[in-house]
Short mmCIF file of C-alpha atoms in Angstrom, two decimals:
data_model
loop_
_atom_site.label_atom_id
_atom_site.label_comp_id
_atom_site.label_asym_id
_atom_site.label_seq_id
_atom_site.Cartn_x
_atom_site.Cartn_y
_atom_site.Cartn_z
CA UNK A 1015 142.59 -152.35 -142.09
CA UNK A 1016 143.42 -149.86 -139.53
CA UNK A 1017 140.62 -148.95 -137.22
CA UNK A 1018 138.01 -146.88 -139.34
CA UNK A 1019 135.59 -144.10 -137.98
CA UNK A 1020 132.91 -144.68 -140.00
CA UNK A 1021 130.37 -146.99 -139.18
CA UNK A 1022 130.06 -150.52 -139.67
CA UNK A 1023 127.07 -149.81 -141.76
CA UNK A 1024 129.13 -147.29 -144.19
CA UNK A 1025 131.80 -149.97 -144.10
CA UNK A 1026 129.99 -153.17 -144.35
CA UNK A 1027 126.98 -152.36 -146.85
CA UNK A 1028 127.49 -152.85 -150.61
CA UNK A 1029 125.42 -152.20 -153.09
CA UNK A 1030 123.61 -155.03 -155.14
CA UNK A 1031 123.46 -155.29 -158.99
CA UNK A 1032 120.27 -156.11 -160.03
CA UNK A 1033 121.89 -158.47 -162.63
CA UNK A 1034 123.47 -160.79 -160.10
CA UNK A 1035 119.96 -161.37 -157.91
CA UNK A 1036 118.75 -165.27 -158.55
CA UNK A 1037 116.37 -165.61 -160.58
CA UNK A 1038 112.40 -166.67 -159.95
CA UNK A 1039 112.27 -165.41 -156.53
CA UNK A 1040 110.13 -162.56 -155.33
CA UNK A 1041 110.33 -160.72 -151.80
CA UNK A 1042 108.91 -158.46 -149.23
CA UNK A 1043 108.96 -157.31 -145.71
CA UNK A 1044 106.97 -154.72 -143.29
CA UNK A 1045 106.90 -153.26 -140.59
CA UNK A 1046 104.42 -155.98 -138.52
CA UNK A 1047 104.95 -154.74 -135.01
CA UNK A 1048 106.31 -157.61 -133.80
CA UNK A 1049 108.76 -156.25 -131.39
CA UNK A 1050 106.30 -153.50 -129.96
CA UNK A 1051 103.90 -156.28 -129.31
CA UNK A 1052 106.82 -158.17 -127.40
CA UNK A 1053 107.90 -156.02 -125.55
CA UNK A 1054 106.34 -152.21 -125.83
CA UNK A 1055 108.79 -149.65 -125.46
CA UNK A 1056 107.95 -145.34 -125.63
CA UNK A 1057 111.62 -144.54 -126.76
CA UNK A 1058 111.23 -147.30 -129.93
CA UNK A 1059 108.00 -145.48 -130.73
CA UNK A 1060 109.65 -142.14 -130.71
CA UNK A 1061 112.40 -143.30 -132.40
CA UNK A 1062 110.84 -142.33 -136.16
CA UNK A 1063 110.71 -144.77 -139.04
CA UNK A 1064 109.86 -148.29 -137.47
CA UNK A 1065 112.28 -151.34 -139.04
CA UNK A 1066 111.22 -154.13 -140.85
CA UNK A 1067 110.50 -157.23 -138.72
CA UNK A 1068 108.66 -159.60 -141.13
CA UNK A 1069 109.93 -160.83 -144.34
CA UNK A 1070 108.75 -163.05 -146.79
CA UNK A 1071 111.05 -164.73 -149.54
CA UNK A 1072 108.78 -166.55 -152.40
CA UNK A 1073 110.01 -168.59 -154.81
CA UNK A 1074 108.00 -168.72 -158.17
CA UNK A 1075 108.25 -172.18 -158.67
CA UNK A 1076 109.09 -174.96 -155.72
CA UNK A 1077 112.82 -175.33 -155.11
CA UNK A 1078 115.12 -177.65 -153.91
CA UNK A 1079 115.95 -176.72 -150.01
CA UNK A 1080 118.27 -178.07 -147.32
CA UNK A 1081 118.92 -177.04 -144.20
CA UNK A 1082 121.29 -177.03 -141.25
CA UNK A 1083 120.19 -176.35 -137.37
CA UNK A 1084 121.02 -175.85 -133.64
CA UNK A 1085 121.64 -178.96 -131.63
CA UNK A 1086 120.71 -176.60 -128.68
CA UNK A 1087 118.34 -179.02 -126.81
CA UNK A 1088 115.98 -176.16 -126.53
CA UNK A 1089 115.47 -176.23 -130.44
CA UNK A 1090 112.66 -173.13 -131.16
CA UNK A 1091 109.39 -174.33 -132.77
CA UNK A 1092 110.58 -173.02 -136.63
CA UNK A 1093 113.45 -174.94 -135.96
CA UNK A 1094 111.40 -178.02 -135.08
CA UNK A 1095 108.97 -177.78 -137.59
CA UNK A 1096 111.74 -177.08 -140.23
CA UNK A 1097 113.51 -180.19 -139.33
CA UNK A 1098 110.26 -182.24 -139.73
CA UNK A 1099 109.19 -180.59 -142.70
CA UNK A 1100 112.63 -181.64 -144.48
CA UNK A 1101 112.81 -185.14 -143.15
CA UNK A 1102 109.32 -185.52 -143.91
CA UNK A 1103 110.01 -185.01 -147.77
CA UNK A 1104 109.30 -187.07 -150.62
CA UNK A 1105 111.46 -189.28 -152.57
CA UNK A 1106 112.53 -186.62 -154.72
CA UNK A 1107 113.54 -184.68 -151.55
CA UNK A 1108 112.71 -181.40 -149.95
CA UNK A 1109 110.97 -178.63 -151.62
CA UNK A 1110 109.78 -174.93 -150.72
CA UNK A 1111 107.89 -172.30 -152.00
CA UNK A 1112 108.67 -169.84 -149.28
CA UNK A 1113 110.53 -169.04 -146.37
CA UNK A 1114 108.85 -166.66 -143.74
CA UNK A 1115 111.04 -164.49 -141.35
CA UNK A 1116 110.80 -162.53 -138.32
CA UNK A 1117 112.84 -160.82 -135.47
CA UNK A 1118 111.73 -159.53 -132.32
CA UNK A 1119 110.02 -162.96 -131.19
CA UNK A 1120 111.89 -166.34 -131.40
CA UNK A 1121 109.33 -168.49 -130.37
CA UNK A 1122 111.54 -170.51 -128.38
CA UNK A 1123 110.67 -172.46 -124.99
CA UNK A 1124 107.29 -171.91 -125.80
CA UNK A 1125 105.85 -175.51 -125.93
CA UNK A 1126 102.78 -177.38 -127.92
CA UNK A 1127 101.61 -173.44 -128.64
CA UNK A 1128 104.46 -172.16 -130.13
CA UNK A 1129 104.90 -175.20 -132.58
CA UNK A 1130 101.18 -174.52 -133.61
CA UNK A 1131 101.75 -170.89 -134.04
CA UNK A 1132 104.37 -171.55 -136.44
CA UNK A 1133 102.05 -174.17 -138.20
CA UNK A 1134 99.14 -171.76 -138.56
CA UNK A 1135 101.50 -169.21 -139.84
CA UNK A 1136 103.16 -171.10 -142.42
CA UNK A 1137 99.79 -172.62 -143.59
CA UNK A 1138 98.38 -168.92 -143.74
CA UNK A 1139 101.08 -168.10 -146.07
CA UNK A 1140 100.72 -171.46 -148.23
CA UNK A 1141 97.03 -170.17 -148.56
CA UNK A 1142 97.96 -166.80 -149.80
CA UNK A 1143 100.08 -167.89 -151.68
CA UNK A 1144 98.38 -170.29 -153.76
CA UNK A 1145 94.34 -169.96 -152.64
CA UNK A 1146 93.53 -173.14 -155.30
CA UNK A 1147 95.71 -175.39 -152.94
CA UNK A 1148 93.44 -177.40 -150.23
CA UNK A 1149 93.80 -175.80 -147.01
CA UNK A 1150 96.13 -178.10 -144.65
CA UNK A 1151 97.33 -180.48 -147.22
CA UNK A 1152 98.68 -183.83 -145.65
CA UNK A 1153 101.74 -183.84 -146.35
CA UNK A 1154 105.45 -181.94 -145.47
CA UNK A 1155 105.60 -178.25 -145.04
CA UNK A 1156 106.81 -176.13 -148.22
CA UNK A 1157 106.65 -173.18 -146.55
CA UNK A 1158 109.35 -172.65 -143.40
CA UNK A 1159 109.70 -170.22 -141.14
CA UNK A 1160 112.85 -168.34 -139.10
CA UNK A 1161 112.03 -166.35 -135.94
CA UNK A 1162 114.77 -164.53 -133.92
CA UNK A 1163 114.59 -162.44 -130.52
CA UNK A 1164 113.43 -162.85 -127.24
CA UNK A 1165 113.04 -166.38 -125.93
CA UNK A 1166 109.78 -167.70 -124.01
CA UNK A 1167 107.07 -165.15 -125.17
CA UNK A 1168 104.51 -166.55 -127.53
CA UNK A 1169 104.44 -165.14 -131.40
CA UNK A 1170 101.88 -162.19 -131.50
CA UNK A 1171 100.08 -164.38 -134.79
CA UNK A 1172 97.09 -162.32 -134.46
CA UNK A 1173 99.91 -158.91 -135.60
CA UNK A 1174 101.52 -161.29 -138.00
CA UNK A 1175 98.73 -162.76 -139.80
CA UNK A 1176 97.69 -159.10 -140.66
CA UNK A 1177 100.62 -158.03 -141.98
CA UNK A 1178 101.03 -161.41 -144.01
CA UNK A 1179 98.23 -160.25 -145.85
CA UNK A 1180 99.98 -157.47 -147.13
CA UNK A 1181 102.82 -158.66 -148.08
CA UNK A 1182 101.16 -161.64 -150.37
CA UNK A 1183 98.31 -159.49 -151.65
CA UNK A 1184 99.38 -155.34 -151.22
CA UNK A 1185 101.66 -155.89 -154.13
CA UNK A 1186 105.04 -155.48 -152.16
CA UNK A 1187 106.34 -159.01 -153.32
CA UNK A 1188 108.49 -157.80 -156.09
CA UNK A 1189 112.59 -158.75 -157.04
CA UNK A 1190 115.18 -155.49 -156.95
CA UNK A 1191 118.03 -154.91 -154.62
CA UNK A 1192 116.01 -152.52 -152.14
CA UNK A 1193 113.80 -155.15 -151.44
CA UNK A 1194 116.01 -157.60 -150.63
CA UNK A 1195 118.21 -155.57 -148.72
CA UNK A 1196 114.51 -154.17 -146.73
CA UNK A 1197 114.57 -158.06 -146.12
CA UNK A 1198 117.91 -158.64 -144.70
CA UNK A 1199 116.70 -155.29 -142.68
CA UNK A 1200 113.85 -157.48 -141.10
CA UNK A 1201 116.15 -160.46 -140.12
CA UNK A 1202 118.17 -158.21 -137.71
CA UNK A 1203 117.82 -157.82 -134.38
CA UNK A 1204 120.86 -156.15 -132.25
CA UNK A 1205 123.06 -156.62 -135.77
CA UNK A 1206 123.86 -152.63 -136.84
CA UNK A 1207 123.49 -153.66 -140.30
CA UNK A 1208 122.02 -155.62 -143.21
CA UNK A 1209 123.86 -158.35 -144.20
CA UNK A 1210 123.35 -159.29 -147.73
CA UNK A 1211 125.86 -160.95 -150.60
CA UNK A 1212 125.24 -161.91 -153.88
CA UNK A 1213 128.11 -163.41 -156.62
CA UNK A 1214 127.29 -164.97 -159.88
CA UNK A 1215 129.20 -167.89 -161.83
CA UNK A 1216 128.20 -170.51 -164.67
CA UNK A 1217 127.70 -174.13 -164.46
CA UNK A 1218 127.20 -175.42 -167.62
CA UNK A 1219 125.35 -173.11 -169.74
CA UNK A 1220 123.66 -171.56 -166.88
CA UNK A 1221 124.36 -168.57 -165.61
CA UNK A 1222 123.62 -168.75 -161.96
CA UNK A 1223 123.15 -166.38 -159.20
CA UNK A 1224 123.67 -166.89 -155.27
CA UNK A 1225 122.40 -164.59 -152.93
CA UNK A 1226 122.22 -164.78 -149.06
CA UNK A 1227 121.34 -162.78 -146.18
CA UNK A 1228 122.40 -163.66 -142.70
CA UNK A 1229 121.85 -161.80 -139.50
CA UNK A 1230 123.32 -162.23 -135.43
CA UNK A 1231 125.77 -160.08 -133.50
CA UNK A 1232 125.18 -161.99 -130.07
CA UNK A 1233 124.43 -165.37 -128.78
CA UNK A 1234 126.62 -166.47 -131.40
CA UNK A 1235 128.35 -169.82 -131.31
CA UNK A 1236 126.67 -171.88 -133.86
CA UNK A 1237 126.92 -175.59 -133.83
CA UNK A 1238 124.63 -176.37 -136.77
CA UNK A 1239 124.01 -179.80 -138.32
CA UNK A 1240 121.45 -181.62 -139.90
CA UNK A 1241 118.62 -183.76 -138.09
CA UNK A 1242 118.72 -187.82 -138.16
CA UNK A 1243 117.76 -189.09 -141.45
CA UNK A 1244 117.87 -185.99 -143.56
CA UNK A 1245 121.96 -186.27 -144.75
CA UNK A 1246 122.63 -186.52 -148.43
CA UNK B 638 121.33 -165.88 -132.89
CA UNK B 639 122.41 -166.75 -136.32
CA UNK B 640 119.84 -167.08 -139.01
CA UNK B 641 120.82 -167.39 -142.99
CA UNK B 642 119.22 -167.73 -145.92
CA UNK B 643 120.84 -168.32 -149.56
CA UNK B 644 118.47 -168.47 -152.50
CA UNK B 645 120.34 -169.74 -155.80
CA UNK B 646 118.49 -170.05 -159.48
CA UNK B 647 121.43 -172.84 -159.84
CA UNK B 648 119.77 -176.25 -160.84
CA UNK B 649 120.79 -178.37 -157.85
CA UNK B 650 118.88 -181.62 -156.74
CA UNK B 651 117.93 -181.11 -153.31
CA UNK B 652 120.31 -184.26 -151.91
CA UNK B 653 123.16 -182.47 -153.34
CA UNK B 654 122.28 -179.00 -151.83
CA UNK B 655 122.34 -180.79 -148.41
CA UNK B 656 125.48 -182.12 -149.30
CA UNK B 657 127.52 -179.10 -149.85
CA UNK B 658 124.96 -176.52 -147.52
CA UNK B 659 126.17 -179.00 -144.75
CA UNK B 660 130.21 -178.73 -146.14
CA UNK B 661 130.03 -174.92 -146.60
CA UNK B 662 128.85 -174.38 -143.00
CA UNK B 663 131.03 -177.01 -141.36
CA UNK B 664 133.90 -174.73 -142.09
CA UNK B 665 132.15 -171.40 -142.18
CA UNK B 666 129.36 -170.58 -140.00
CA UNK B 667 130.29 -173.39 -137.05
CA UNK B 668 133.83 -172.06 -137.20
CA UNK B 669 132.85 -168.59 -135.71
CA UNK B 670 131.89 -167.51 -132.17
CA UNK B 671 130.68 -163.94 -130.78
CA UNK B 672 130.24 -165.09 -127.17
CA UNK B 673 129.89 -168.24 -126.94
CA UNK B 674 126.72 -168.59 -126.62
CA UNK B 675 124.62 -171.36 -128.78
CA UNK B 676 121.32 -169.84 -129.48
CA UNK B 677 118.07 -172.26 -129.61
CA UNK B 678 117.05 -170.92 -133.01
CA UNK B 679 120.72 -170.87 -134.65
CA UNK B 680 119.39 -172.17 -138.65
CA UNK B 681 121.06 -171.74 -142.28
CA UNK B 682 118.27 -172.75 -145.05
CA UNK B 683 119.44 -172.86 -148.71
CA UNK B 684 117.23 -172.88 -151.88
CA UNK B 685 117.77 -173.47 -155.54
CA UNK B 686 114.86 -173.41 -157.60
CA UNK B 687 116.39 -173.63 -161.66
CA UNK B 688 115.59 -170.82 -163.10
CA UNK B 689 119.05 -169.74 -163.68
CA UNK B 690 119.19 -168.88 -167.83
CA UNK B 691 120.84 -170.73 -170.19
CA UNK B 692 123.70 -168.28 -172.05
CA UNK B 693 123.89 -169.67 -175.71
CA UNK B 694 126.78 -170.59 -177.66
CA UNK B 695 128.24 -172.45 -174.30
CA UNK B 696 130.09 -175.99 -175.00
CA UNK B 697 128.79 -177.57 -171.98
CA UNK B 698 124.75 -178.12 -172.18
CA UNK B 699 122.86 -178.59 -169.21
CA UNK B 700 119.40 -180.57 -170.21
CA UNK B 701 116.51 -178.35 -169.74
CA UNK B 702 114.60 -179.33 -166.93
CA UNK B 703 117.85 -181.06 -165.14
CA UNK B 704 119.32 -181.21 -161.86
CA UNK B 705 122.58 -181.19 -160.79
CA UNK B 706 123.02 -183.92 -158.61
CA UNK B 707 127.08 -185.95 -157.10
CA UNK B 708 125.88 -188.88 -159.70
CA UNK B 709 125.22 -186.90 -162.94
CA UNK B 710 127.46 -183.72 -162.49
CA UNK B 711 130.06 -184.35 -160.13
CA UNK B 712 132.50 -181.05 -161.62
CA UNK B 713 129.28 -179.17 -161.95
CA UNK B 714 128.20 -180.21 -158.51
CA UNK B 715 132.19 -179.35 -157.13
CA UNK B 716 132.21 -176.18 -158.64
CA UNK B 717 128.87 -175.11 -157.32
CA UNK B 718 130.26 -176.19 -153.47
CA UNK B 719 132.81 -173.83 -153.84
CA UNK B 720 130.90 -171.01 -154.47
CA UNK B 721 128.33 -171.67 -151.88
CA UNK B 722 131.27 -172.01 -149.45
CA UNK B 723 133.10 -169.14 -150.20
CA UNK B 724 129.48 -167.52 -149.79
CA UNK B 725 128.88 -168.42 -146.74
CA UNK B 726 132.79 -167.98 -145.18
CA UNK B 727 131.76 -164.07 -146.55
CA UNK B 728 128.55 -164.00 -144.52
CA UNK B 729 129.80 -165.71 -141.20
CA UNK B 730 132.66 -163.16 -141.35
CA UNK B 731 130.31 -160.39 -141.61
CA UNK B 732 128.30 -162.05 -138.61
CA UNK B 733 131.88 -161.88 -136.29
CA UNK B 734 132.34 -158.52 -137.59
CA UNK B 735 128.79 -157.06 -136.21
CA UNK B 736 129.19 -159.12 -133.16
CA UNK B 737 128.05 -156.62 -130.25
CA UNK B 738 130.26 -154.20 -129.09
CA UNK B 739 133.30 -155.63 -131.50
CA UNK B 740 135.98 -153.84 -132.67
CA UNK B 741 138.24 -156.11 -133.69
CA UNK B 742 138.45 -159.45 -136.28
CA UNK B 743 140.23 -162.06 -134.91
CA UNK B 744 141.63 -165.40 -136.84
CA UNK B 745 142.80 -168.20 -135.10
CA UNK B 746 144.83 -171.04 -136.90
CA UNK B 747 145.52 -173.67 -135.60
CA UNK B 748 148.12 -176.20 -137.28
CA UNK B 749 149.37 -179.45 -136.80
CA UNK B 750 146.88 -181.42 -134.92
CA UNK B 751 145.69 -184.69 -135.36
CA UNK B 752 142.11 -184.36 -136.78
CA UNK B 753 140.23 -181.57 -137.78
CA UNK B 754 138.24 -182.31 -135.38
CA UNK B 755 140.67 -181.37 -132.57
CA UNK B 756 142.05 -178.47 -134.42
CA UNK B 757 138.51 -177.24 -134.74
CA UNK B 758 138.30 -177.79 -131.07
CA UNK B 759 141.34 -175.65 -130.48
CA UNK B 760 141.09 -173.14 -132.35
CA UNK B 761 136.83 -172.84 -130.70
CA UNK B 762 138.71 -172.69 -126.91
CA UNK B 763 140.60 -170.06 -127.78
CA UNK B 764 137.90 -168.26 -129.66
CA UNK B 765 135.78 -168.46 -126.62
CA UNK B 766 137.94 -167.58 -123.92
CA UNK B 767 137.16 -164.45 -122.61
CA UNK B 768 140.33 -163.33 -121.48
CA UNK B 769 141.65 -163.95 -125.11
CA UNK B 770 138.87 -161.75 -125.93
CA UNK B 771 139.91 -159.15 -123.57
CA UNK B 772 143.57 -159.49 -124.54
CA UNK B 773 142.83 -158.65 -128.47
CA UNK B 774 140.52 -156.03 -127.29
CA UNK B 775 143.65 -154.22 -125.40
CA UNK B 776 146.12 -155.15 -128.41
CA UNK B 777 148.01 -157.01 -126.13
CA UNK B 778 149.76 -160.29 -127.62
CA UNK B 779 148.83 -162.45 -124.81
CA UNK B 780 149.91 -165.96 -125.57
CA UNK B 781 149.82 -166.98 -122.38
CA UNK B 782 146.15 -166.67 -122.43
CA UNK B 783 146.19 -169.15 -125.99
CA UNK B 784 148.09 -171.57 -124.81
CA UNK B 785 146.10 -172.29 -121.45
CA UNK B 786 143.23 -172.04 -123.73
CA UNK B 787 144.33 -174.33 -126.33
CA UNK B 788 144.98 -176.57 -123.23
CA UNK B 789 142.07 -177.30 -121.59
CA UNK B 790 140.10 -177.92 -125.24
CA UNK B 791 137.75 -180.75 -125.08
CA UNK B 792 139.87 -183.02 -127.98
CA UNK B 793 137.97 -185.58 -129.64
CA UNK B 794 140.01 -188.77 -128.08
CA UNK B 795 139.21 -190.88 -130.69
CA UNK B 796 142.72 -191.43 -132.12
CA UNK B 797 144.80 -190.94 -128.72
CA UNK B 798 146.47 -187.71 -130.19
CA UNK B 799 147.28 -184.83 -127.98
CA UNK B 800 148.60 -181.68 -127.17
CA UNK B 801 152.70 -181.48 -126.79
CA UNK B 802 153.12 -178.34 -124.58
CA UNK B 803 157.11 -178.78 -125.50
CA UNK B 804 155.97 -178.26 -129.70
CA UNK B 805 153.50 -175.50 -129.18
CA UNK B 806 154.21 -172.45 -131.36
CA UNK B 807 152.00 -169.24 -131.32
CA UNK B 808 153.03 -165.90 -133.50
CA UNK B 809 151.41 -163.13 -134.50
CA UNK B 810 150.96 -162.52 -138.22
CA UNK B 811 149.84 -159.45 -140.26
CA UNK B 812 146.07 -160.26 -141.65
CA UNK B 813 145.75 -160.63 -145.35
CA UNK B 814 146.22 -157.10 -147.45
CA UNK B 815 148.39 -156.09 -144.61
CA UNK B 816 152.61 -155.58 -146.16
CA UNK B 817 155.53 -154.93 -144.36
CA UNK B 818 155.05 -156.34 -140.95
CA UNK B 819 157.13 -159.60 -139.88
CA UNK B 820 155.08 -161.71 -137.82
CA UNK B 821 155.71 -162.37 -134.24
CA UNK B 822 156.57 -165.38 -132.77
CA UNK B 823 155.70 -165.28 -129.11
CA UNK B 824 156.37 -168.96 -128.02
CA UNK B 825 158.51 -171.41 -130.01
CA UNK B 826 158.70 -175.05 -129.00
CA UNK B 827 156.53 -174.31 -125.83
CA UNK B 828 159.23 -171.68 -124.84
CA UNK B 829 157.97 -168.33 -124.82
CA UNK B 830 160.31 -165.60 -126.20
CA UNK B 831 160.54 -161.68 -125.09
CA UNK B 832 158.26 -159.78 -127.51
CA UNK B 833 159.19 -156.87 -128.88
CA UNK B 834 156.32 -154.54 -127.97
CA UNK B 835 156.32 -152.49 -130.51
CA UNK B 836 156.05 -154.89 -133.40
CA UNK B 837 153.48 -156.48 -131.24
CA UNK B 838 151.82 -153.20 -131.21
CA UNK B 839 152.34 -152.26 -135.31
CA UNK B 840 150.36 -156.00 -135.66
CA UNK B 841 147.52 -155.68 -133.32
CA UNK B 842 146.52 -151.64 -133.71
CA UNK B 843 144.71 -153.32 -136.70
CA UNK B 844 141.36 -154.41 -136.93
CA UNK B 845 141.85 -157.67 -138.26
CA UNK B 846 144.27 -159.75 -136.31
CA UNK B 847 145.63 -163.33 -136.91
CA UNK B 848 146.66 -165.74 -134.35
CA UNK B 849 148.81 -168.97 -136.03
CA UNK B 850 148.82 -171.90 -132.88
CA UNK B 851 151.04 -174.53 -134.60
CA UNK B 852 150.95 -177.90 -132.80
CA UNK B 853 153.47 -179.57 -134.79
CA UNK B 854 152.08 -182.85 -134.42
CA UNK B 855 151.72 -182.52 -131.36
CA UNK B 856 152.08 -186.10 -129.59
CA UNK B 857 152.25 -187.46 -132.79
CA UNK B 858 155.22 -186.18 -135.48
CA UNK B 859 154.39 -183.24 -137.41
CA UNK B 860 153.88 -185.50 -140.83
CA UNK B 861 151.81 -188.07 -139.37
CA UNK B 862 149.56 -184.93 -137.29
CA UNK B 863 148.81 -181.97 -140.32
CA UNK B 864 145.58 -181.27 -139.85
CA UNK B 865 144.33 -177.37 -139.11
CA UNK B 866 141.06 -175.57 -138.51
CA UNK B 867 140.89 -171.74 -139.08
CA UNK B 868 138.27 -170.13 -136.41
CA UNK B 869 136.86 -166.62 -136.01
CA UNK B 870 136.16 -164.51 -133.44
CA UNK B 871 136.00 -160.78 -132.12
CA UNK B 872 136.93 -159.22 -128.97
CA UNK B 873 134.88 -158.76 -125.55
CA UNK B 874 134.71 -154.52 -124.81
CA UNK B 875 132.50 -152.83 -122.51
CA UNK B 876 129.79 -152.40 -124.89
CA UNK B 877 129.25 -156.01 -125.11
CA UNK B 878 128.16 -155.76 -121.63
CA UNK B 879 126.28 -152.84 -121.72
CA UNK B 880 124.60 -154.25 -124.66
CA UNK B 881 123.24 -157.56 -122.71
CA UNK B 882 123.09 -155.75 -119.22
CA UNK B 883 120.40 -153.76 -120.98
CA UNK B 884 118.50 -156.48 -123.27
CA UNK B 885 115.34 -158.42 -121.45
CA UNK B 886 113.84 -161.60 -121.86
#
């Protein structure tokens, strides 16, 4: 408890059984270049190994989701077109097949655009993901998205869309510990490192895993709560 | 900004998952603060898709293909809560402990108020106050800087309760894992006391530090006012400023 001199990172990291990671769920991130698109910077180009800034998280069959958000008045476009695509769901409530993540670009304060960026991006990976499905399906979302980083610049989709590609079809989706922590990797921004949990318990006969990855280190005073219509 | 994402192979209807994501963050995730700052994107999703494996030779059969919903599994459904929120109380800690340029874990209490509500909103005013910040970045037991905190807390004003300044308490306490150090009361009964330096010192040279504010019922009495809201927060150092001097929009 006293102050340490290693690192948060030494301190703070733990490493993952495979054992306790949930079931059905498959993940991958890259390197997309959405930060260098944002904002193009010669000492993060000759800093050596780029980080992660696009992850996806697939579930192998559609699960139950919820979700809590900002009530910052300036809600980001993911966080709009979450909130619709859970209070849009059907009687038997929400459900997702994937949640798509990326840092260096929140897509916030960026209007009518933004909110179709993140619609074209979560259709893409829809598409990928299942190519039989019709391509934009009335009907509520089942894919969401996060985006964290700097407000009012537009998504580079154009970068993202290419590196989507990969990660459905360059056979990087996979379940192990390294990959989700390479995910938690992509959520951060100024955060020095990845923050990642996991803890297992029965209900029932089931043995059931919980895992969950969070990122932030600044702008951080969270008032979260969920949109009109969509409590339990 | 704060973004979180739990995936779970538990069974649990999606109604239900709302239900307890929106209990475990109510006392987790909107109980910490960096800066103070409340980003546009801030968003915690949860998922449980049921693929979670059935161990044989267990008593208590779940139906295959079943969800765990308040109506048909209410234990089942309690038990799972509890894990998600002690899941998430581990991540938002881990949030507060990365906050930029912090070096130090703070925990407010705060006791004896007359909602949650209002504790909550005490215990977030002295989170946020920058010169409480300052204070546990120097290890300095500043109470004075709590208590005007605590006092100028937006409180809820729904049942009339308030603030007492004459029942006030704040001390010092070791953080959990921590033996052998008494805590330190620095104001009793709105009265502050002269603190002994070096105890105050032997508590705060640690990374983790706890602040109990006890209200005592405040302008109610102490049984009819019991309610408390635990809060966390880091301090404010340099390089919190020469991390967001430097960052561009």
């Amino acid at each position: 408890r006293a102050q340490s001199t290693l690192s948060k990172a030494e301190r703070f990291v733990v490493p993952i059984d495979a054992k306790s990671l949930p079931r059905g769920y498959l993940v991958a991130s890259t390197y997309a270049g959405v930060k260098n698109a944002i904002s193009p910077s010669p000492a993060a180009a000759l800093s050596g190994v780029p980080k992660p800034d696009l992850a996806l998280v697939v579930s192998s069959t559609p699960a139950a989701i919820a979700g809590v958000f900002t009530t910052n008045k300036f809600q980001a476009a993911p966080v709009v077109h979450a909130t619709n695509a859970l209070q849009a769901a059907q009687p038997n409530g929400p459900r997702a097949i994937a949640v798509l993540a990326n840092s260096g670009c929140a897509n916030a304060v960026t209007g009518k655009e933004g909110l179709e960026d993140t619609e074209e991006l979560v259709e893409l990976v829809r598409n990928e993901l299942n190519p039989a499905s019709k391509p934009s399906q009335p009907g509520p979302s089942d894919v969401l998205m996060l985006s964290t980083g700097v407000i009012g610049v537009r998504l580079p989709v154009g970068t993202i869309r290419r590196a989507l590609y990969h990660l459905v079809h360059g056979q990087v989706l996979q379940s192990n510990p390294e990959a989700w922590l390479d995910v938690a990797r992509a959520y951060m921004t100024t955060d020095t490192f990845p923050k990642l949990r996991t803890r297992q318990f029965m209900l029932g006969d089931r043995q059931c895993s919980m895992l969950a990855i969070d990122k932030g280190a600044g702008m951080i005073h969270p008032h979260m709560t969920t949109p009109g219509g969509l409590h339990a | 900004t704060l973004l979180g994402l739990v995936a779970t192979d538990a069974p649990i209807a999606p109604a239900a998952l709302q239900k307890c994501l929106e209990e475990a963050v109510r006392v987790s995730f909107n109980c910490i603060s960096v800066d103070g700052d409340m980003s546009t994107n801030d968003t915690i999703l949860a998922l449980a898709n049921g693929q979670a494996p059935t161990v044989q030779g267990s008593a208590d059969k779940l139906p295959h293909g079943a969800e765990i919903s308040e109506s048909s599994h209410p234990a089942l459904l309690a038990k799972f809560s509890e894990q998600l929120t002690s899941l998430c109380l581990e991540m938002a800690h881990l949030v507060v402990r990365d906050g930029e340029g912090a070096e130090k874990f703070v925990q407010v209490r705060v006791r004896g108020a007359g909602s949650y509500e209002d504790a909550h909103a005490i215990a977030s005013s002295i989170s946020t106050s920058s010169l409480v910040k300052c204070a546990m970045h120097g290890a300095d037991a500043n109470w004075g800087r709590i208590l005007c905190a605590a006092g100028y807390a937006t409180l809820t004003g729904k049942s009339g309760w308030t603030i007492d300044p004459h029942k006030v308490n704040v001390t010092f306490v070791a953080p959990e894992g921590v033996q052998g150090i008494a805590p330190l009361p620095a104001l009793v009964n709105g009265t502050p006391l002269v603190v002994d330096e070096a105890h105050a010192a032997e508590l705060l040279r640690h990374e983790d530090i706890c602040v109990d504010v006890d209200m005592q019922g405040g302008s109610w009495s102490a049984k009819e006012a019991d309610a408390e809201a635990v809060f966390w927060t880091c301090d404010f150092s340099k390089e919190y400023v020469a991390i967001n001097g430097d960052y561009r929009t």
